[in-house]
Amino acid sequence: MRISTTIFLTDETITPVRLARELEERGFAGLYLPEHTHIPVERVTPYPAGGDLPPEYGRTLDPFVALGQAAAVTSGLGLGTGITLIAQHDPIDLAKQIATLDFLSGGRFTLGLGFGWNKEEAADHGVEWTTRRELGRDRMRLMRALWTAEPTAYKGEFGSVRASDAYPKPISGPRTLIGGAAGPKLFSHITEYADGWLPIGGRGLSESLPVLRDAWSAAGRDVATLQVVPYAVLPSPGKLAHYAELGVEEVVLQLPPAGESEVLRVLDEYGQYVESSPAPGA
């Protein structure tokens, strides 16, 4: 099982360069970064985890800039977003960012995408909340038109692009995982245009994973290719062993949004999981 990490990198935490070097030297598989462009102060959307919204949400570094730094100082570390708020991006610009990062990193990028929870943030980007999932799907289709080998036009419900020269092309696809809570609508999007699921925390996988596998198979896709990557996990040996029994091949562990000394201390603790990670299906 590959052991990756995620962290809210901010202007007050360990730097992307320092963290990426440490992760690669210690044998971690990857680094995934979240995204929030801004957090409106006048906010009525409740924080999904309950209580006050942690301050790091409003201080988050741009994930593509930070991952670009991480790519420059590593050679094998996986690089991903967890998650890109796809509805809040211009898809032509985003396609260029993704393709450039994947190309320059040698195909190490994973696009973790999602649809968000903060209505005020999305509204400032001009997103109609009730159609944000359909908008995200449309933007994914447009980006893939730009990534095709030959110039390909795309006209969708929310956007279009002319057949265009658009380079570089992504090397790896890129691998695409969709985040969100289990449910028929999310699973329909995953089976339609993604490589798998990025479930936050990984709770309830025993019940939800068979449902997703059935939907995947019903869509005519090979169940062996489905990737499920539990995300922002606080680990324990029993939890990782349970994921392995379910066939999970990668887990993303949560790091604290802290300075260098605290993050390195937690990496020291997490090192046990890198050294003894169970094999999927064991």
CSV table of C-alpha atoms in Angstrom, one decimal:
chain,number,residue,atom,x,y,z
A,1,MET,CA,0.0,0.0,0.0
A,2,ARG,CA,1.3,3.4,-0.9
A,3,ILE,CA,1.3,6.0,1.9
A,4,SER,CA,0.8,9.6,0.7
A,5,THR,CA,0.1,12.8,2.7
A,6,THR,CA,-2.0,15.9,2.6
A,7,ILE,CA,-1.7,19.2,4.4
A,8,PHE,CA,-3.1,22.7,4.3
A,9,LEU,CA,0.0,24.5,3.3
A,10,THR,CA,-0.2,28.2,4.2
A,11,ASP,CA,1.9,31.3,4.6
A,12,GLU,CA,2.5,30.1,8.2
A,13,THR,CA,3.4,26.4,7.7
A,14,ILE,CA,6.4,24.4,6.5
A,15,THR,CA,7.3,25.3,3.0
A,16,PRO,CA,6.4,23.1,-0.1
A,17,VAL,CA,10.1,22.6,-0.9
A,18,ARG,CA,11.1,21.5,2.6
A,19,LEU,CA,8.1,19.2,2.9
A,20,ALA,CA,8.5,17.6,-0.5
A,21,ARG,CA,12.1,16.8,0.0
A,22,GLU,CA,11.4,15.3,3.4
A,23,LEU,CA,8.5,13.1,2.0
A,24,GLU,CA,10.7,11.8,-0.8
A,25,GLU,CA,13.6,11.0,1.4
A,26,ARG,CA,11.4,9.2,3.9
A,27,GLY,CA,9.7,7.0,1.2
A,28,PHE,CA,6.2,8.6,1.2
A,29,ALA,CA,4.4,8.1,-2.1
A,30,GLY,CA,2.8,11.5,-2.7
A,31,LEU,CA,1.7,14.9,-1.6
A,32,TYR,CA,-1.9,16.1,-2.2
A,33,LEU,CA,-2.9,19.7,-1.6
A,34,PRO,CA,-6.3,21.3,-1.0
A,35,GLU,CA,-7.6,24.5,-2.6
A,36,HIS,CA,-9.6,27.5,-1.4
A,37,THR,CA,-9.1,30.8,-3.3
A,38,HIS,CA,-10.7,32.8,-0.5
A,39,ILE,CA,-13.1,32.4,2.4
A,40,PRO,CA,-15.8,35.2,2.5
A,41,VAL,CA,-16.0,36.6,6.1
A,42,GLU,CA,-19.8,36.9,5.8
A,43,ARG,CA,-20.4,33.2,5.5
A,44,VAL,CA,-23.7,31.4,6.2
A,45,THR,CA,-22.5,28.0,4.9
A,46,PRO,CA,-21.7,25.8,8.0
A,47,TYR,CA,-18.3,24.1,8.2
A,48,PRO,CA,-19.0,20.4,7.3
A,49,ALA,CA,-17.0,19.1,10.3
A,50,GLY,CA,-18.9,21.3,12.7
A,51,GLY,CA,-17.8,24.2,14.9
A,52,ASP,CA,-15.7,27.2,13.7
A,53,LEU,CA,-13.9,27.0,10.4
A,54,PRO,CA,-10.1,26.5,11.0
A,55,PRO,CA,-8.1,29.6,10.1
A,56,GLU,CA,-5.9,27.6,7.6
A,57,TYR,CA,-8.8,27.5,5.1
A,58,GLY,CA,-8.4,31.3,4.5
A,59,ARG,CA,-4.6,31.1,4.2
A,60,THR,CA,-4.2,28.2,1.8
A,61,LEU,CA,-1.5,28.4,-0.8
A,62,ASP,CA,-2.4,27.9,-4.4
A,63,PRO,CA,-1.9,24.2,-4.9
A,64,PHE,CA,-0.6,24.3,-8.5
A,65,VAL,CA,2.1,26.9,-7.6
A,66,ALA,CA,3.1,24.9,-4.4
A,67,LEU,CA,3.1,21.6,-6.3
A,68,GLY,CA,5.3,23.1,-9.0
A,69,GLN,CA,7.8,23.9,-6.3
A,70,ALA,CA,7.5,20.4,-5.0
A,71,ALA,CA,8.0,18.9,-8.4
A,72,ALA,CA,11.2,20.9,-9.0
A,73,VAL,CA,13.0,19.4,-5.9
A,74,THR,CA,11.8,15.8,-6.2
A,75,SER,CA,12.0,13.1,-8.9
A,76,GLY,CA,9.5,10.4,-7.9
A,77,LEU,CA,7.1,11.9,-5.4
A,78,GLY,CA,3.5,11.8,-6.6
A,79,LEU,CA,1.8,15.2,-6.8
A,80,GLY,CA,-1.9,15.7,-6.5
A,81,THR,CA,-4.8,18.0,-5.6
A,82,GLY,CA,-7.2,17.1,-2.9
A,83,ILE,CA,-9.2,18.8,-4.2
A,84,THR,CA,-9.3,21.1,-7.1
A,85,LEU,CA,-12.6,23.0,-7.0
A,86,ILE,CA,-13.2,22.5,-10.7
A,87,ALA,CA,-16.4,24.6,-11.0
A,88,GLN,CA,-14.4,27.7,-9.8
A,89,HIS,CA,-11.9,27.6,-12.6
A,90,ASP,CA,-11.8,28.7,-16.2
A,91,PRO,CA,-11.4,25.3,-17.8
A,92,ILE,CA,-9.0,26.5,-20.6
A,93,ASP,CA,-6.6,28.0,-18.0
A,94,LEU,CA,-7.0,25.0,-15.7
A,95,ALA,CA,-6.3,22.6,-18.6
A,96,LYS,CA,-3.0,24.5,-19.3
A,97,GLN,CA,-2.0,24.4,-15.6
A,98,ILE,CA,-2.6,20.7,-15.2
A,99,ALA,CA,-0.9,19.8,-18.5
A,100,THR,CA,2.1,21.9,-17.6
A,101,LEU,CA,2.5,20.5,-14.1
A,102,ASP,CA,2.1,16.9,-15.3
A,103,PHE,CA,4.5,17.5,-18.2
A,104,LEU,CA,7.2,19.2,-16.1
A,105,SER,CA,6.9,16.6,-13.4
A,106,GLY,CA,7.3,13.6,-15.7
A,107,GLY,CA,3.7,12.5,-15.4
A,108,ARG,CA,3.4,12.5,-11.6
A,109,PHE,CA,0.2,14.5,-11.3
A,110,THR,CA,-3.1,13.3,-10.0
A,111,LEU,CA,-6.2,15.5,-10.4
A,112,GLY,CA,-8.3,15.2,-7.3
A,113,LEU,CA,-11.4,17.2,-8.1
A,114,GLY,CA,-14.6,18.1,-6.2
A,115,PHE,CA,-17.5,20.4,-6.1
A,116,GLY,CA,-17.0,22.2,-2.8
A,117,TRP,CA,-19.1,23.0,0.3
A,118,ASN,CA,-18.8,26.8,0.7
A,119,LYS,CA,-21.6,28.4,-1.2
A,120,GLU,CA,-20.3,32.0,-0.7
A,121,GLU,CA,-16.8,31.1,-2.1
A,122,ALA,CA,-18.5,29.5,-5.2
A,123,ALA,CA,-20.9,32.4,-5.7
A,124,ASP,CA,-18.0,34.8,-5.9
A,125,HIS,CA,-16.7,32.7,-8.8
A,126,GLY,CA,-20.1,33.0,-10.5
A,127,VAL,CA,-21.0,29.4,-9.8
A,128,GLU,CA,-24.7,28.5,-9.6
A,129,TRP,CA,-24.7,26.1,-6.6
A,130,THR,CA,-27.4,23.7,-7.8
A,131,THR,CA,-25.7,22.9,-11.1
A,132,ARG,CA,-22.0,22.9,-9.9
A,133,ARG,CA,-21.6,19.1,-10.4
A,134,GLU,CA,-22.9,19.3,-14.0
A,135,LEU,CA,-20.7,22.4,-14.6
A,136,GLY,CA,-17.7,20.4,-13.3
A,137,ARG,CA,-18.4,17.5,-15.6
A,138,ASP,CA,-18.7,19.9,-18.5
A,139,ARG,CA,-15.4,21.5,-17.7
A,140,MET,CA,-13.7,18.1,-17.4
A,141,ARG,CA,-14.9,17.2,-20.9
A,142,LEU,CA,-13.7,20.6,-22.3
A,143,MET,CA,-10.2,20.1,-20.7
A,144,ARG,CA,-10.0,16.6,-22.2
A,145,ALA,CA,-10.7,18.0,-25.6
A,146,LEU,CA,-7.7,20.3,-25.2
A,147,TRP,CA,-5.6,17.3,-24.1
A,148,THR,CA,-6.3,15.1,-27.1
A,149,ALA,CA,-3.5,14.5,-29.6
A,150,GLU,CA,-5.3,16.2,-32.5
A,151,PRO,CA,-7.1,19.6,-32.3
A,152,THR,CA,-10.6,18.8,-31.1
A,153,ALA,CA,-13.5,21.2,-30.6
A,154,TYR,CA,-15.9,20.9,-27.7
A,155,LYS,CA,-19.3,22.5,-27.2
A,156,GLY,CA,-21.1,21.7,-24.0
A,157,GLU,CA,-24.0,23.1,-21.9
A,158,PHE,CA,-21.7,25.5,-20.0
A,159,GLY,CA,-18.8,26.2,-22.2
A,160,SER,CA,-17.0,25.5,-25.5
A,161,VAL,CA,-13.6,25.6,-27.1
A,162,ARG,CA,-12.6,25.7,-30.8
A,163,ALA,CA,-10.3,23.0,-32.1
A,164,SER,CA,-7.0,24.3,-30.9
A,165,ASP,CA,-3.3,23.7,-30.7
A,166,ALA,CA,-2.8,23.3,-27.0
A,167,TYR,CA,0.6,22.1,-25.6
A,168,PRO,CA,2.1,20.6,-23.6
A,169,LYS,CA,-0.1,17.5,-23.3
A,170,PRO,CA,-0.4,15.7,-20.0
A,171,ILE,CA,1.9,12.6,-19.8
A,172,SER,CA,-0.2,10.6,-17.5
A,173,GLY,CA,-3.8,11.3,-18.4
A,174,PRO,CA,-3.8,12.6,-15.7
A,175,ARG,CA,-5.3,10.2,-13.2
A,176,THR,CA,-8.5,11.7,-12.0
A,177,LEU,CA,-10.2,11.0,-8.7
A,178,ILE,CA,-13.4,12.6,-7.5
A,179,GLY,CA,-13.9,13.6,-3.9
A,180,GLY,CA,-17.2,13.7,-2.0
A,181,ALA,CA,-19.7,11.7,0.1
A,182,ALA,CA,-21.0,8.4,-1.1
A,183,GLY,CA,-24.2,8.6,-3.1
A,184,PRO,CA,-25.8,7.7,-6.5
A,185,LYS,CA,-25.1,11.1,-8.1
A,186,LEU,CA,-21.4,11.2,-7.0
A,187,PHE,CA,-20.9,7.6,-8.1
A,188,SER,CA,-22.5,8.3,-11.5
A,189,HIS,CA,-19.9,11.0,-12.1
A,190,ILE,CA,-17.1,8.8,-10.9
A,191,THR,CA,-18.1,6.0,-13.3
A,192,GLU,CA,-18.6,8.3,-16.2
A,193,TYR,CA,-15.4,10.3,-16.3
A,194,ALA,CA,-13.0,9.5,-13.5
A,195,ASP,CA,-10.5,6.8,-12.5
A,196,GLY,CA,-11.8,6.5,-8.9
A,197,TRP,CA,-13.0,8.0,-5.7
A,198,LEU,CA,-11.2,10.2,-3.0
A,199,PRO,CA,-13.4,9.6,0.1
A,200,ILE,CA,-12.7,11.9,3.0
A,201,GLY,CA,-11.6,10.0,6.1
A,202,GLY,CA,-12.5,6.7,4.6
A,203,ARG,CA,-15.3,5.9,6.9
A,204,GLY,CA,-18.1,3.5,5.8
A,205,LEU,CA,-16.0,2.0,3.0
A,206,SER,CA,-17.2,-1.5,3.8
A,207,GLU,CA,-20.7,-0.5,2.9
A,208,SER,CA,-20.1,2.1,0.1
A,209,LEU,CA,-17.3,0.4,-1.8
A,210,PRO,CA,-19.4,-2.6,-3.0
A,211,VAL,CA,-22.1,-0.1,-4.3
A,212,LEU,CA,-19.5,1.8,-6.2
A,213,ARG,CA,-18.0,-1.3,-7.7
A,214,ASP,CA,-21.4,-2.4,-8.8
A,215,ALA,CA,-22.0,1.0,-10.5
A,216,TRP,CA,-18.6,0.8,-12.1
A,217,SER,CA,-19.3,-2.6,-13.5
A,218,ALA,CA,-22.8,-1.6,-14.7
A,219,ALA,CA,-21.1,1.3,-16.6
A,220,GLY,CA,-19.1,-1.3,-18.5
A,221,ARG,CA,-15.8,-0.6,-16.7
A,222,ASP,CA,-13.4,-3.2,-15.4
A,223,VAL,CA,-13.7,-3.3,-11.6
A,224,ALA,CA,-9.9,-4.1,-11.4
A,225,THR,CA,-9.2,-0.6,-12.7
A,226,LEU,CA,-11.3,1.3,-10.1
A,227,GLN,CA,-9.1,3.2,-7.7
A,228,VAL,CA,-10.3,4.2,-4.2
A,229,VAL,CA,-7.9,6.4,-2.2
A,230,PRO,CA,-9.1,7.2,1.4
A,231,TYR,CA,-8.1,10.8,2.0
A,232,ALA,CA,-7.2,13.0,5.0
A,233,VAL,CA,-6.9,9.8,7.1
A,234,LEU,CA,-5.7,9.9,10.8
A,235,PRO,CA,-3.9,6.5,10.7
A,236,SER,CA,-3.8,3.5,12.9
A,237,PRO,CA,-2.4,0.0,12.1
A,238,GLY,CA,-5.9,-1.5,12.3
A,239,LYS,CA,-7.4,1.1,10.0
A,240,LEU,CA,-4.8,0.6,7.3
A,241,ALA,CA,-5.1,-3.1,7.6
A,242,HIS,CA,-8.9,-2.8,7.0
A,243,TYR,CA,-8.3,-0.7,3.9
A,244,ALA,CA,-5.9,-3.3,2.6
A,245,GLU,CA,-8.5,-6.0,3.1
A,246,LEU,CA,-10.8,-3.9,0.9
A,247,GLY,CA,-8.2,-3.8,-1.9
A,248,VAL,CA,-7.1,-0.2,-1.3
A,249,GLU,CA,-3.7,0.5,-2.8
A,250,GLU,CA,-3.1,4.0,-1.6
A,251,VAL,CA,-4.0,6.0,1.5
A,252,VAL,CA,-3.5,9.7,2.1
A,253,LEU,CA,-2.6,10.7,5.7
A,254,GLN,CA,-3.4,14.0,7.2
A,255,LEU,CA,-0.6,16.3,8.3
A,256,PRO,CA,-1.2,19.2,10.7
A,257,PRO,CA,-1.2,22.8,9.2
A,258,ALA,CA,1.9,23.6,11.2
A,259,GLY,CA,5.5,24.8,11.1
A,260,GLU,CA,8.5,22.7,10.2
A,261,SER,CA,9.3,21.1,13.6
A,262,GLU,CA,5.7,19.9,14.2
A,263,VAL,CA,5.2,18.5,10.7
A,264,LEU,CA,8.5,16.7,10.8
A,265,ARG,CA,7.6,15.2,14.2
A,266,VAL,CA,4.4,13.8,12.7
A,267,LEU,CA,6.3,12.5,9.7
A,268,ASP,CA,8.5,10.6,12.2
A,269,GLU,CA,5.4,9.0,13.7
A,270,TYR,CA,3.9,8.2,10.3
A,271,GLY,CA,7.2,6.6,9.2
A,272,GLN,CA,6.0,3.3,10.8
A,273,TYR,CA,3.2,3.1,8.3
A,274,VAL,CA,5.6,3.6,5.3
A,275,GLU,CA,7.8,0.8,6.6
A,276,SER,CA,5.1,-1.7,7.4
A,277,SER,CA,2.2,-0.8,5.1
A,278,PRO,CA,0.0,-3.9,4.4
A,279,ALA,CA,-0.4,-5.3,1.0
A,280,PRO,CA,-3.8,-4.8,-0.6
A,281,GLY,CA,-6.0,-7.9,-0.2
A,282,ALA,CA,-3.8,-9.3,2.6
